[in-house]
PDB file of C-alpha atoms in Angstrom:
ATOM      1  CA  UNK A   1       0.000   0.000   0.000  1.00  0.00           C
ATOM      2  CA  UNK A   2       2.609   2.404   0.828  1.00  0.00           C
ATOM      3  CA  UNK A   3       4.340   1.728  -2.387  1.00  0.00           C
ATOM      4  CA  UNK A   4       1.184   2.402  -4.391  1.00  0.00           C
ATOM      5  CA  UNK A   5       0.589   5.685  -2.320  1.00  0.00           C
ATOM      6  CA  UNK A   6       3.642   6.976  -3.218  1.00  0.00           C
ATOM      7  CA  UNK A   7       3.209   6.348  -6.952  1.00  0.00           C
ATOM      8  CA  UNK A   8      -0.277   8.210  -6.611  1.00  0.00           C
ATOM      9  CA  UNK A   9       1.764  11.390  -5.864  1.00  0.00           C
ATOM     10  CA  UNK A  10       4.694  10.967  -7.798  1.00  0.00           C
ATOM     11  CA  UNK A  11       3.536   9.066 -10.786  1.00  0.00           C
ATOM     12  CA  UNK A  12       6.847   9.197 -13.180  1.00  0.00           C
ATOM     13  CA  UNK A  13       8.808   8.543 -10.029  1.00  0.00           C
ATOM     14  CA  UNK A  14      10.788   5.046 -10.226  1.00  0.00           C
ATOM     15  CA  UNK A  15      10.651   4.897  -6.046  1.00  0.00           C
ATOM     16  CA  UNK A  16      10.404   1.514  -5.126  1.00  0.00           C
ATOM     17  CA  UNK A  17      10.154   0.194  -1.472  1.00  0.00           C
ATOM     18  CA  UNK A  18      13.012  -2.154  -0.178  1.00  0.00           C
ATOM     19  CA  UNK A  19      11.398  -5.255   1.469  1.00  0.00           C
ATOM     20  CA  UNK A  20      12.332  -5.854   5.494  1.00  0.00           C
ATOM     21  CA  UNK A  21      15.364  -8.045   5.146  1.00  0.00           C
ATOM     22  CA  UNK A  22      13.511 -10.273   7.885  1.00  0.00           C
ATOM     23  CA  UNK A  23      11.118 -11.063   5.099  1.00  0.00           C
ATOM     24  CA  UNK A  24      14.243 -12.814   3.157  1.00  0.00           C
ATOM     25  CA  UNK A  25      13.638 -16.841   2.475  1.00  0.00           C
ATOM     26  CA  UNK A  26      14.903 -18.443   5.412  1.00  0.00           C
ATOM     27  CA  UNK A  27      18.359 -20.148   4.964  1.00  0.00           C
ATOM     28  CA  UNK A  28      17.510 -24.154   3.721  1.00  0.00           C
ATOM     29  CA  UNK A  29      19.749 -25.260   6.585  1.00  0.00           C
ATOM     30  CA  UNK A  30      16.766 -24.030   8.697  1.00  0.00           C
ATOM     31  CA  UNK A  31      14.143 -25.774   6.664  1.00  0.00           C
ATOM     32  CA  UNK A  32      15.745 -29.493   6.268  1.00  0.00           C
ATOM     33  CA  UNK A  33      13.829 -31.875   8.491  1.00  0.00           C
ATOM     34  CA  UNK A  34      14.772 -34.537  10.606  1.00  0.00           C
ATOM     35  CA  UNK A  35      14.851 -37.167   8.006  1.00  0.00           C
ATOM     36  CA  UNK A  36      16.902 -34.689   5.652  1.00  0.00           C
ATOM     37  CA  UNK A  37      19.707 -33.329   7.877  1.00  0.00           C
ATOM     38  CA  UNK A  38      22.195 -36.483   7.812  1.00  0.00           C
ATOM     39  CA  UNK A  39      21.846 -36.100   4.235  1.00  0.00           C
ATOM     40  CA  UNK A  40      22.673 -33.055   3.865  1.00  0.00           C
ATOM     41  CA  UNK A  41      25.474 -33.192   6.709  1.00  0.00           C
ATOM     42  CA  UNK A  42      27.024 -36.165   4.517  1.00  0.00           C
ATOM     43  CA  UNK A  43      27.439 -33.912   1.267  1.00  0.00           C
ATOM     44  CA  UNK A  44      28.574 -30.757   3.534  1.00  0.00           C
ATOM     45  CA  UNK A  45      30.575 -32.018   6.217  1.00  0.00           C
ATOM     46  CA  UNK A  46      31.272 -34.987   5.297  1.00  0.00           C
ATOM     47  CA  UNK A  47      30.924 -38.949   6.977  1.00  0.00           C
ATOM     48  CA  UNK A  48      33.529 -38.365   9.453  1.00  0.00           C
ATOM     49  CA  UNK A  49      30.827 -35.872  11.510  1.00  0.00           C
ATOM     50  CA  UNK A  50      27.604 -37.405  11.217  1.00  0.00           C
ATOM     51  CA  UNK A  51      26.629 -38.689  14.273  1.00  0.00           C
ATOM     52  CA  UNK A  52      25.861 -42.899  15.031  1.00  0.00           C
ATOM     53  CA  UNK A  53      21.958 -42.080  15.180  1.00  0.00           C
ATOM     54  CA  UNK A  54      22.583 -40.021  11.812  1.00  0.00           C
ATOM     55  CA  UNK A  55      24.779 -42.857   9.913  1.00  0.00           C
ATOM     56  CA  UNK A  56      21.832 -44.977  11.182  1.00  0.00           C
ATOM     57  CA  UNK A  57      19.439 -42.816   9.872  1.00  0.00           C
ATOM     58  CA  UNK A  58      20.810 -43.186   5.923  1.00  0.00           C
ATOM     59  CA  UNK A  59      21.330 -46.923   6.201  1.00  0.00           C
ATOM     60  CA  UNK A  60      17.383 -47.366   6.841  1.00  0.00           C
ATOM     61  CA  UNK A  61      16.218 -44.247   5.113  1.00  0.00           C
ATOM     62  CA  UNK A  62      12.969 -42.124   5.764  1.00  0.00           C
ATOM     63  CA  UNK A  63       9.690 -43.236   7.512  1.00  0.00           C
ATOM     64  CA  UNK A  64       7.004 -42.085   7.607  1.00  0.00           C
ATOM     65  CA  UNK A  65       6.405 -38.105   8.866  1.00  0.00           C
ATOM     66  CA  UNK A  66       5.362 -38.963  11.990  1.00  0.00           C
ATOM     67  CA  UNK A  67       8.267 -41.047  13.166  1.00  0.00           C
ATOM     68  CA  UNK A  68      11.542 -39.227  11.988  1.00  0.00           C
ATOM     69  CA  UNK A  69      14.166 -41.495  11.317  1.00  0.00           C
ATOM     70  CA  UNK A  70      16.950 -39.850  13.432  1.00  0.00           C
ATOM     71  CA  UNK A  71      14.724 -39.168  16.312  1.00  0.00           C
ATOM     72  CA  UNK A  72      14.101 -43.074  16.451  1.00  0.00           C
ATOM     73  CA  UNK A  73      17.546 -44.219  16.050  1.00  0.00           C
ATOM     74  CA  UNK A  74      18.597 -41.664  19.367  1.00  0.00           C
ATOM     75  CA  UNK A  75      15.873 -43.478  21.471  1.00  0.00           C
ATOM     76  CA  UNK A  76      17.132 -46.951  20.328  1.00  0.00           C
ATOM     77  CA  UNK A  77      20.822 -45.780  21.240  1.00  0.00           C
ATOM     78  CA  UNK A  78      19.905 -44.330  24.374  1.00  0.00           C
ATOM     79  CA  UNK A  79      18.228 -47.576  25.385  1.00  0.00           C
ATOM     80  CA  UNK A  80      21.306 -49.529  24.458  1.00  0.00           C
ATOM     81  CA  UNK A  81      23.430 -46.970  26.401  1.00  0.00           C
ATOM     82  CA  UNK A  82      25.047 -46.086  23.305  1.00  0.00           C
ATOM     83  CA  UNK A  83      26.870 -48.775  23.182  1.00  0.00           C
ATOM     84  CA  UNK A  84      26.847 -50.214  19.443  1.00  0.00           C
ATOM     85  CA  UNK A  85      27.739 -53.415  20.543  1.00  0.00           C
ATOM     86  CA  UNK A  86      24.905 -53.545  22.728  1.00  0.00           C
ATOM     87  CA  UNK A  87      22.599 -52.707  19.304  1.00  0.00           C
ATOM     88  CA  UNK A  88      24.399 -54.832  17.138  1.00  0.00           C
ATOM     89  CA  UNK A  89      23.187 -57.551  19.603  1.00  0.00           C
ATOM     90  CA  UNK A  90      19.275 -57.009  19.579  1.00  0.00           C
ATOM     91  CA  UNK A  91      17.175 -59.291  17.034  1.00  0.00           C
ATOM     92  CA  UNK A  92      15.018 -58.408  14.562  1.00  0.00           C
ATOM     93  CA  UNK A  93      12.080 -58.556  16.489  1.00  0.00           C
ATOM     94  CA  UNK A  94      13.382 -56.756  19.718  1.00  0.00           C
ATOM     95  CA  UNK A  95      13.783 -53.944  16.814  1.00  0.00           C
ATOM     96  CA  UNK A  96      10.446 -54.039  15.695  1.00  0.00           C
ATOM     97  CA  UNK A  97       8.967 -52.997  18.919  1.00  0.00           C
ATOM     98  CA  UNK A  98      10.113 -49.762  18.187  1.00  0.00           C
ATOM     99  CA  UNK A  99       7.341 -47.720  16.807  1.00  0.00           C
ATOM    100  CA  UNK A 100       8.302 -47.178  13.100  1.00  0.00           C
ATOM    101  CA  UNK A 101      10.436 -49.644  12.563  1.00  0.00           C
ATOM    102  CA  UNK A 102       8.944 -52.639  10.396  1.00  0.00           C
ATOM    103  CA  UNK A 103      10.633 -55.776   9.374  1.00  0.00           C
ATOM    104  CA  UNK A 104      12.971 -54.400   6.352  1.00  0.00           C
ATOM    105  CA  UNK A 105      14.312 -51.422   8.382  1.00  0.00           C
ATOM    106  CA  UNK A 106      15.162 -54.119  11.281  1.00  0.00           C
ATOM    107  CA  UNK A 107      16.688 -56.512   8.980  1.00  0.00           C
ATOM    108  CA  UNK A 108      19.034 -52.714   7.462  1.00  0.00           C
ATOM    109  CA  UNK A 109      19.672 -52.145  11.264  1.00  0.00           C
ATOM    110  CA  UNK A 110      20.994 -55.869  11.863  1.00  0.00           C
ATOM    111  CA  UNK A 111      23.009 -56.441   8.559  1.00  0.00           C
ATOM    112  CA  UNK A 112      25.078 -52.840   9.026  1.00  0.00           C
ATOM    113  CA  UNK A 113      25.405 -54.165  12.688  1.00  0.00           C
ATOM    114  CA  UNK A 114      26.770 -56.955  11.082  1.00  0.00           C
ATOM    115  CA  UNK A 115      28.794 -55.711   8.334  1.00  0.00           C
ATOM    116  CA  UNK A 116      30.867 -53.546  11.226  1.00  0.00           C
ATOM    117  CA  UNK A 117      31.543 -56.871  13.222  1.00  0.00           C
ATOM    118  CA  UNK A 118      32.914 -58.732  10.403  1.00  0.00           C
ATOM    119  CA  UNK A 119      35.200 -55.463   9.265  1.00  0.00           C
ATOM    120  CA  UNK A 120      36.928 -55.156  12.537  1.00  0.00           C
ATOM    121  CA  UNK A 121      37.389 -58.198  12.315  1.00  0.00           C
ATOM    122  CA  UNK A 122      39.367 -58.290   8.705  1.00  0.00           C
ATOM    123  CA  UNK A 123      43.162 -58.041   8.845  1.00  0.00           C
ATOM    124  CA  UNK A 124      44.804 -55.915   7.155  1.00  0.00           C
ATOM    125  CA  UNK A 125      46.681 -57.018   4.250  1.00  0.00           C
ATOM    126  CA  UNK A 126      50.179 -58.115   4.392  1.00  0.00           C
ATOM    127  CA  UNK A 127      52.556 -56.365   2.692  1.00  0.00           C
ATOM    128  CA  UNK A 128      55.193 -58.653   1.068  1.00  0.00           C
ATOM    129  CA  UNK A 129      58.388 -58.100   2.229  1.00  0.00           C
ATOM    130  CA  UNK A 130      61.431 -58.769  -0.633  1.00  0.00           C
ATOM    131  CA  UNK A 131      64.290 -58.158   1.139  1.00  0.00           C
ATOM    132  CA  UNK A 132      66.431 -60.474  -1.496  1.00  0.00           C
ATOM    133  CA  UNK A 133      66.630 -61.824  -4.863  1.00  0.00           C
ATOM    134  CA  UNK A 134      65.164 -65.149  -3.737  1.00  0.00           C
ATOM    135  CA  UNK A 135      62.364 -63.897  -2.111  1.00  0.00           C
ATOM    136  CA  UNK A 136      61.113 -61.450  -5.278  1.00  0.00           C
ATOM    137  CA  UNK A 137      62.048 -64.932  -7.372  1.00  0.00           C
ATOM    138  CA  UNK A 138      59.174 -66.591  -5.479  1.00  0.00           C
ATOM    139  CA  UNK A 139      56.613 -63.825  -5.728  1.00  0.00           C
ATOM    140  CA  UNK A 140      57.266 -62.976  -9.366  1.00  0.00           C
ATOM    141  CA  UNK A 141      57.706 -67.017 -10.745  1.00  0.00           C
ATOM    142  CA  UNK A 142      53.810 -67.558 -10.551  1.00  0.00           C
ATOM    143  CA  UNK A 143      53.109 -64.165 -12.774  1.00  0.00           C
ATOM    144  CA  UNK A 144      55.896 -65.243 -15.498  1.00  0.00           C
ATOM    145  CA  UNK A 145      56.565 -68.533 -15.127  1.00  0.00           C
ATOM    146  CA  UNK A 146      54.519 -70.040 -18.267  1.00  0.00           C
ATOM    147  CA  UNK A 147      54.561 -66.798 -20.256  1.00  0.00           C
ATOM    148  CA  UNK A 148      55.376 -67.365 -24.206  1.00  0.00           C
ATOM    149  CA  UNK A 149      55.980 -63.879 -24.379  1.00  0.00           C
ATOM    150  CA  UNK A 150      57.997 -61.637 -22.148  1.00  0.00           C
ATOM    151  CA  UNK A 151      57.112 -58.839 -19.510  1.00  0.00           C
ATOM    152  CA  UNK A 152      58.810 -56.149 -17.710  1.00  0.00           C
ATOM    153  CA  UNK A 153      57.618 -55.821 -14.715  1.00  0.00           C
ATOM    154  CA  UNK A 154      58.883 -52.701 -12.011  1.00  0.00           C
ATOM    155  CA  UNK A 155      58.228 -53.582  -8.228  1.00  0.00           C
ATOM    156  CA  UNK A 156      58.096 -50.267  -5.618  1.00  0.00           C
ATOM    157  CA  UNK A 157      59.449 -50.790  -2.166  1.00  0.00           C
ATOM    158  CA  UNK A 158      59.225 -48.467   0.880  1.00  0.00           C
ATOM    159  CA  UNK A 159      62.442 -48.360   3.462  1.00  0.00           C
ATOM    160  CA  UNK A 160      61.370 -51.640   5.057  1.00  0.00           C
ATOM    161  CA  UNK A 161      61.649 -53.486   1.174  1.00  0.00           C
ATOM    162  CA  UNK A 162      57.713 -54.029   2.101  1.00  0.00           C
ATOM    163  CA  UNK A 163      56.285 -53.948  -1.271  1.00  0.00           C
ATOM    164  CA  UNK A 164      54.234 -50.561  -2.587  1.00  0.00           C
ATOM    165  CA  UNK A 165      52.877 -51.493  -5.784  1.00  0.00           C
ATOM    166  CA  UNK A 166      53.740 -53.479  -8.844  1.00  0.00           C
ATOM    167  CA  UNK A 167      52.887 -52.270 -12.388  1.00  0.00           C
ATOM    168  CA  UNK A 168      53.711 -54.225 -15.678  1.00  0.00           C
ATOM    169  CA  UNK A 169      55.517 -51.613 -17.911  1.00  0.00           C
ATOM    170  CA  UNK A 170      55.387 -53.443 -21.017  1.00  0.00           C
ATOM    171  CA  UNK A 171      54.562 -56.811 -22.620  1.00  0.00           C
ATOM    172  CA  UNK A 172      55.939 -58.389 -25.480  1.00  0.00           C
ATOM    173  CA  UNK A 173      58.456 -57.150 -27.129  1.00  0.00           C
ATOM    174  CA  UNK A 174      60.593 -55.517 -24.513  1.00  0.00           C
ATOM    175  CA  UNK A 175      63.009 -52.602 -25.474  1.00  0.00           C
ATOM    176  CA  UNK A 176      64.602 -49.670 -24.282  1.00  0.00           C
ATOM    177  CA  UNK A 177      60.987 -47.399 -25.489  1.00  0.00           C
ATOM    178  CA  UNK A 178      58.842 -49.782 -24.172  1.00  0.00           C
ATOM    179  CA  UNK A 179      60.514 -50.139 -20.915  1.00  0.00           C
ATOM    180  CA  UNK A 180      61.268 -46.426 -20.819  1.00  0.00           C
ATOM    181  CA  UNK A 181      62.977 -45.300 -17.407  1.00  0.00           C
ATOM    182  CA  UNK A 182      61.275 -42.529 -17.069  1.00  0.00           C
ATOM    183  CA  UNK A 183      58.087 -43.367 -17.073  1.00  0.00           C
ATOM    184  CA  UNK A 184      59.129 -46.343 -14.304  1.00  0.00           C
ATOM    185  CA  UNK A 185      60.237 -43.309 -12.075  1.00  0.00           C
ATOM    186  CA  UNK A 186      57.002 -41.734 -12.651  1.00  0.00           C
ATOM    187  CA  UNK A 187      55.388 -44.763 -11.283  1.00  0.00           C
ATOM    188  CA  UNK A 188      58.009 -44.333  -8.703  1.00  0.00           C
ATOM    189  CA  UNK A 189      57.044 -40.953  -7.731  1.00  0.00           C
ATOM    190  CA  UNK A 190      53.706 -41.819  -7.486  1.00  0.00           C
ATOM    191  CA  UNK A 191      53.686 -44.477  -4.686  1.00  0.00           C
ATOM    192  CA  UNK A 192      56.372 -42.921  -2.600  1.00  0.00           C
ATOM    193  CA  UNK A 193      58.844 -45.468  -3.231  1.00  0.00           C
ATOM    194  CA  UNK A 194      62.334 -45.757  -1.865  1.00  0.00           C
ATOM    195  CA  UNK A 195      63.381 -48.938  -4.061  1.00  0.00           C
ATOM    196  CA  UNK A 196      62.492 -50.272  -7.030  1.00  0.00           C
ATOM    197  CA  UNK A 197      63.329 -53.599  -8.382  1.00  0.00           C
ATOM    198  CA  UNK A 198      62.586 -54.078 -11.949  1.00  0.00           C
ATOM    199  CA  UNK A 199      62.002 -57.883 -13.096  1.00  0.00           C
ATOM    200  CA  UNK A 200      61.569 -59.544 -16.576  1.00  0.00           C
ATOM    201  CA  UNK A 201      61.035 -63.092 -18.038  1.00  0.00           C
ATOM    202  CA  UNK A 202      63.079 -64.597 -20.675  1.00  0.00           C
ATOM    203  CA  UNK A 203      61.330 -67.190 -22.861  1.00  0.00           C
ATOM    204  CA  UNK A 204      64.271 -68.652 -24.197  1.00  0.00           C
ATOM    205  CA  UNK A 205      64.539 -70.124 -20.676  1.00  0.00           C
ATOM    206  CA  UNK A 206      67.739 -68.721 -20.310  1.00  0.00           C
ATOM    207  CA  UNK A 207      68.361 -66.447 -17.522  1.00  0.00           C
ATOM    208  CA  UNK A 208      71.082 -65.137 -18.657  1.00  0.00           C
ATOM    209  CA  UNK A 209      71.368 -61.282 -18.897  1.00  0.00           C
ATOM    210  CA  UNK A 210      71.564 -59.602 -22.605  1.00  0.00           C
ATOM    211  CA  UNK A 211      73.207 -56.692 -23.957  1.00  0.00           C
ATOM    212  CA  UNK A 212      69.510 -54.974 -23.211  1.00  0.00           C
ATOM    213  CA  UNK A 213      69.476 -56.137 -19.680  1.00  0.00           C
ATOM    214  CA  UNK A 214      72.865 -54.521 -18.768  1.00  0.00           C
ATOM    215  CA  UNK A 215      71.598 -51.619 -20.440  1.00  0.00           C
ATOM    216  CA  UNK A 216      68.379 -50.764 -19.145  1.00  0.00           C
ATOM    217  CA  UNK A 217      70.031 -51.387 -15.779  1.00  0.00           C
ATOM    218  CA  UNK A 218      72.233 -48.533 -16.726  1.00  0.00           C
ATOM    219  CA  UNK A 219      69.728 -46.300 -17.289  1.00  0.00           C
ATOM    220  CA  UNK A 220      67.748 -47.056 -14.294  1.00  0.00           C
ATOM    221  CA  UNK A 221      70.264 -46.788 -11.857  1.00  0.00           C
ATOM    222  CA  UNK A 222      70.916 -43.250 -13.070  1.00  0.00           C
ATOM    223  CA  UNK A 223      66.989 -42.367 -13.507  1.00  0.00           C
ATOM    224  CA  UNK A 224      66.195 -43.341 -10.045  1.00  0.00           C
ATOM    225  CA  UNK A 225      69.192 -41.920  -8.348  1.00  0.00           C
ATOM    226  CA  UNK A 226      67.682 -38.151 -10.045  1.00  0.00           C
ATOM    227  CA  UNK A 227      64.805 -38.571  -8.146  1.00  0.00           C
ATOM    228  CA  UNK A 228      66.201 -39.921  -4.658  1.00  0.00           C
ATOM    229  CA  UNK A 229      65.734 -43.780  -5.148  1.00  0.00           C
ATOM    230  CA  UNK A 230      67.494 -46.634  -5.506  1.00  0.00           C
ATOM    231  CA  UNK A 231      67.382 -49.612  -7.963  1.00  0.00           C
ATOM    232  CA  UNK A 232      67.708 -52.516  -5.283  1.00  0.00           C
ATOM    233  CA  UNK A 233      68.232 -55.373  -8.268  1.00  0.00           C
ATOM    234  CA  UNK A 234      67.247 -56.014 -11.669  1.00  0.00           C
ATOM    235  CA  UNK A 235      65.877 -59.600 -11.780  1.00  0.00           C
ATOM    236  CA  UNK A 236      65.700 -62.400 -14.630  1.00  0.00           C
ATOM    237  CA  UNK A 237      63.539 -65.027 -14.393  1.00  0.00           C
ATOM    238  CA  UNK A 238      63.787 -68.216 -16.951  1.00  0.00           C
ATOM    239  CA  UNK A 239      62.377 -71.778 -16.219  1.00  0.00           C
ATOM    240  CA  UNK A 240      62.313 -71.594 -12.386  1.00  0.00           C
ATOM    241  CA  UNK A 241      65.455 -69.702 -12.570  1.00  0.00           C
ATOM    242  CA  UNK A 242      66.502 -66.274 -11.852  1.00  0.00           C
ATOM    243  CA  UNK A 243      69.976 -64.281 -12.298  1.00  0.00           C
ATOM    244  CA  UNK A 244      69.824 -61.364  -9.885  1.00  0.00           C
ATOM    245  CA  UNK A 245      71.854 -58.090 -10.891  1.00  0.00           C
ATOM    246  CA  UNK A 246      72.851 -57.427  -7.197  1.00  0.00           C
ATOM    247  CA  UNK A 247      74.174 -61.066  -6.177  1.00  0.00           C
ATOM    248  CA  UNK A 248      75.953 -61.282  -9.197  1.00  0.00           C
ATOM    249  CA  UNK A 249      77.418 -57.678  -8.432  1.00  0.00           C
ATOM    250  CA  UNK A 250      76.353 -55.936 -11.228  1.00  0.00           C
ATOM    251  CA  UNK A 251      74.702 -53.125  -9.688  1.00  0.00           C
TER     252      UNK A 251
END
């Protein structure tokens, strides 16, 4: 009204009237719901600070309006102490007494339950440890062993020789492109390594090192020593044989 009073006296003028800032659309932080807010925490903030009741909350999903998912997973965690292990032990029917939660949202609640005992209880995987030529040997032979063509093959090692990664650089023919040291020391780089041990089948069965072998070992020697590592062996493998660079003192 006051705006079209205004333009009743002054009808060229462009006044306008600035609306009450109050009168803004309130924030949509302030308008998520109950069911909505781990969601929206998760693409915010991230996993890492949503709460147990909230992770619960997007395993089993919405219910209906008048029993909001996160306000029923607080009650159930409050009667369990919240104690997870407690929760983890309650059956499927114990569950369903809760108001709102039927049979599939029990069975969600039981198999995450579930899923979290049997993680904690997986070991983490062993890194190999190749401290020597026999020991790489041993974990290469089964990758090479009945290849009709060859590979080259780069192994990367942390301090402890516990093994990083291994990447095949190049399969069949194998030459001084293909098995190009710098992209090895890229690989290098990448993982962190400290040593890398580069390894390569010969199907003539012959482990004998070539005129390529000495000089790719060349090359790699000086390629990893420009970026702070160290070529720990260079190692042939030919009908359950190997020649190692290092024992043989050639590196």
């Amino acid at each position: 009204m006051l705006e079209a009073s205004l333009h009743e006296l002054y009808p060229t003028s462009a006044i306008t009237v600035q609306k009450n800032q109050e009168e803004d659309p309130v924030p949509s932080i302030k308008k998520w719901t109950n069911d909505d807010i781990p969601m929206e925490k998760f693409q915010t903030d991230g996993v890492s600070q949503l709460s147990e009741s909230e992770l619960l909350a997007i395993i089993i999903g919405n219910g209906p309006k008048e029993f909001p998912t996160v306000d029923l997973m607080n009650q159930m965690l409050d009667d369990c102490g919240n104690d997870l292990s407690k929760l983890g032990k309650k059956t499927i029917e114990e569950l369903m007494c809760y108001r709102g939660i039927g049979k599939n949202r029990a069975i969600a609640i039981v198999a995450a339950c579930e899923f979290g005992k049997r993680f904690r209880k997986t070991a983490p995987e062993e890194k190999p440890v190749l401290k020597n030529a026999l020991a790489i040997g041993d974990y290469m032979m089964p990758q090479l062993e009945d290849l009709d063509v060859e590979e080259f093959w780069a192994l990367f090692l942390n301090p402890k020789h516990e093994l990083l990664r291994r990447v095949r650089i190049c399969r069949g023919e194998v030459s001084e492109n293909a098995a190009d040291p710098r992209n090895i020391m890229r690989f290098g780089v990448l993982y962190n390594a400290t040593y890398i041990v580069t390894v390569h089948n010969h199907v003539s069965g012959n482990p004998s090192p070539t005129k390529f072998d000495s000089m790719i070992v060349a090359k790699l020697t000086q390629a990893a020593e420009s970026v702070r590592m160290t070529l720990r062996d260079h190692i042939i493998l030919a009908d359950e044989q190997y020649y190692s660079f290092k024992d043989n003192k050639k590196l």
